[in-house]
C-alpha positions in Angstrom: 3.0 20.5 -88.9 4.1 21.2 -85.2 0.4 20.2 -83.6 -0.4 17.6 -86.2 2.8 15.3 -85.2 1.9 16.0 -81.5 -1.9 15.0 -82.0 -0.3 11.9 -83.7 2.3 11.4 -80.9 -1.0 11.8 -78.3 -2.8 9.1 -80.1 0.1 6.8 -80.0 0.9 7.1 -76.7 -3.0 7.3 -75.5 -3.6 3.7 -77.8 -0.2 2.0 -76.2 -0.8 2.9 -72.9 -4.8 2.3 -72.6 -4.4 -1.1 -74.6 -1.7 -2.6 -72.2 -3.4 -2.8 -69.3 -6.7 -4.9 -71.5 -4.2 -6.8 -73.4 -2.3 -8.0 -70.1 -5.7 -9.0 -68.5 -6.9 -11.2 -71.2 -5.3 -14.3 -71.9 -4.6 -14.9 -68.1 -7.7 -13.4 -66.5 -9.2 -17.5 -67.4 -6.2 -19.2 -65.6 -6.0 -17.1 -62.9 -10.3 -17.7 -61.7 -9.8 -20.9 -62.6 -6.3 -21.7 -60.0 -7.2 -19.3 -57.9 -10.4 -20.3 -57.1 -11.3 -23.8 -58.4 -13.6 -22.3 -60.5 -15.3 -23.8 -63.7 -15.2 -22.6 -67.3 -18.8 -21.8 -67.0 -17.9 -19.1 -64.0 -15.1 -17.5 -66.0 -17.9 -17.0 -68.6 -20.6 -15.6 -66.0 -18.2 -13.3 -64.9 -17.1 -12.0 -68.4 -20.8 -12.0 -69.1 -21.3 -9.9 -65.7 -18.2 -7.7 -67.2 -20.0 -6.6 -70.3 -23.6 -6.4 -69.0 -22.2 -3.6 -66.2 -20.4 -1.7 -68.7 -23.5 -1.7 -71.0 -25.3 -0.4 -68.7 -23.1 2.6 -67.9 -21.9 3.6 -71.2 -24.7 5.7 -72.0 -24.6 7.8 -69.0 -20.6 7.5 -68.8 -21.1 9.1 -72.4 -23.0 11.8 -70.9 -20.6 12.4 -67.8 -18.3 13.1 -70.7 -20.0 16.0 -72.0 -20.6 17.3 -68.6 -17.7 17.0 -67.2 -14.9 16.5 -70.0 -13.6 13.6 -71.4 -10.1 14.0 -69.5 -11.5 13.9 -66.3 -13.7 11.1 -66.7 -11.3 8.6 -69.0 -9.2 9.5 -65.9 -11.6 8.4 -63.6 -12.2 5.4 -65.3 -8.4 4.4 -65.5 -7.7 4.8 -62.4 -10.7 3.3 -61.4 -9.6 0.1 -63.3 -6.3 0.0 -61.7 -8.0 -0.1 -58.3 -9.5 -2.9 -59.6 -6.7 -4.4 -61.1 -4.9 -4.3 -58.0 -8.3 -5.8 -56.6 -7.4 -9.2 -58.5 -4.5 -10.1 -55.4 -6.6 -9.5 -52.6 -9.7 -10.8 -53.8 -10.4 -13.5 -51.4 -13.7 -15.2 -53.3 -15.9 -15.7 -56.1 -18.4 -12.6 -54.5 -15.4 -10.5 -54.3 -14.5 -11.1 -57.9 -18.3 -10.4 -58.8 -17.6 -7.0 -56.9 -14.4 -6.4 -58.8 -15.9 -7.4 -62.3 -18.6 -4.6 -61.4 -16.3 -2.2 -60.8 -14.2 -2.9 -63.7 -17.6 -2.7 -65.7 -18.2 0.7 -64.5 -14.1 1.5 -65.2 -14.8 0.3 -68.8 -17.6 2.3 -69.7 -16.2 5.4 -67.9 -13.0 4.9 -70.1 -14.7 4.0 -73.5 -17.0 6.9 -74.2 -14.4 9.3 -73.3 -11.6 8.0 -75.5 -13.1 7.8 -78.3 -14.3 11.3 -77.8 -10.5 12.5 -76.9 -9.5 10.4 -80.3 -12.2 12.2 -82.3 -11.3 15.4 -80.8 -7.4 14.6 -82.0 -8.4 13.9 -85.9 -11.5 17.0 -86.1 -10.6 18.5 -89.1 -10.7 16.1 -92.4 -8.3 12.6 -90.9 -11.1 11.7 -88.5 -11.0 8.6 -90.0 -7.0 8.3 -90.2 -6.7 8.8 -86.4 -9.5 6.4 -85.3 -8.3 3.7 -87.9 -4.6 4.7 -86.1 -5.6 4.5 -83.0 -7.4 1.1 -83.0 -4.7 0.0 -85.0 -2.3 0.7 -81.9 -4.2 -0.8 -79.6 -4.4 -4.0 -81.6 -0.9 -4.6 -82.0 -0.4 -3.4 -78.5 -3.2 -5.6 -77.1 -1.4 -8.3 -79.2 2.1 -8.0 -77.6 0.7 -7.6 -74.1 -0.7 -11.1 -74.7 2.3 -12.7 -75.1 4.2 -10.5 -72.5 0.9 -11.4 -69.9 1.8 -15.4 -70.8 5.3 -15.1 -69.8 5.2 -12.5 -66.9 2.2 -14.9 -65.1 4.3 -17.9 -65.9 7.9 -16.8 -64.9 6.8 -14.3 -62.0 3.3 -14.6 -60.7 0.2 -13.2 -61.7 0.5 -10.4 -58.6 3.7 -9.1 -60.1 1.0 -8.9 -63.4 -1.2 -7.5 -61.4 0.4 -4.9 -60.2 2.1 -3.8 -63.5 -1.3 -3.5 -65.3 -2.2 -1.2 -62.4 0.5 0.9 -63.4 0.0 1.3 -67.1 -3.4 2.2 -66.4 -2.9 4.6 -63.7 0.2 5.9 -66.2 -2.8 6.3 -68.8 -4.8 8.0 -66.5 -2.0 10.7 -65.6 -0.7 11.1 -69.0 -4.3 12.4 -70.1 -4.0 15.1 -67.7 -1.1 15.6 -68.3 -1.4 16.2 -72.2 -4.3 18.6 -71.5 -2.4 21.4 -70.1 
């Protein structure tokens, strides 16, 4: 009973913390190209587009990095990778820069994704495989959800550096609670 409410603790906390720092990205990610650069809704698509071409391209092999390496040490990679890049977003000082961010967060991604869901399939191996991936995406729905609205009011009352900066620290937290939970 012991392990099975700390696998289900490990995919709570794993879903919470991983979907924050996408679900504080999101809504404002738009806005912020847009004022900050006085760029067009067709460049906030090309760059989204950019986004999911990289990480496309490097799942496969991020996959295999995961069963070379371990999926700890290459999720963590990958989040601390992405709070690099989040932290990227202040000092960006163009649209090229962004395109180098974007690439870099497209790496992030598909360093993180592969070796998730491996960690999450790992959690539920014996017969509620299904009951902790359902869980987990669950999770990170309803966390990505209230990130949204926490993203609208921390950009609007703040800043978007302040943002920034605090989705940098719930993926670097991610990152370090993985290792963490390992030992």
């Amino acid at each position: 009973m012991l392990k099975s409410s700390r696998t289900l603790m490990l995919a709570l906390a794993l879903s919470t913390l991983y979907s924050l720092g996408v679900g504080l990205l999101g809504p404002i990610y738009p806005i912020f190209v847009i004022n900050r650069f006085s760029a067009t809704v067709m460049d906030v698509g090309l760059l989204y587009a950019f986004f999911c071409g990289v990480a496309a391209l490097f799942k496969t092999a991020a996959g295999r990095l995961t069963d070379v390496y371990g999926k700890e040490r290459v999720f963590f990679a990958g989040v601390m990778m992405g709070a690099l890049c989040s932290l990227g977003y202040i000092y960006v000082p163009n649209m090229t820069g962004l395109y180098m961010i974007e690439f870099l967060f497209g790496v992030s991604y598909a360093l993180q994704r592969p070796s998730i869901l491996a960690l999450m399939v790992d959690l539920g191996k014996k017969k509620k495989s299904g009951t902790i991936l359902g869980m987990f995406e669950s999770i990170y729905d309803i966390t990505e959800a209230v990130a949204a609205l926490l993203s609208t009011v921390v950009a609007t009352k703040i800043g978007f550096e302040t943002l920034f900066f605090i989705c940098s620290g719930c993926q670097a937290t991610t990152g370090i609670f993985v290792l963490k939970c390992k030992r």
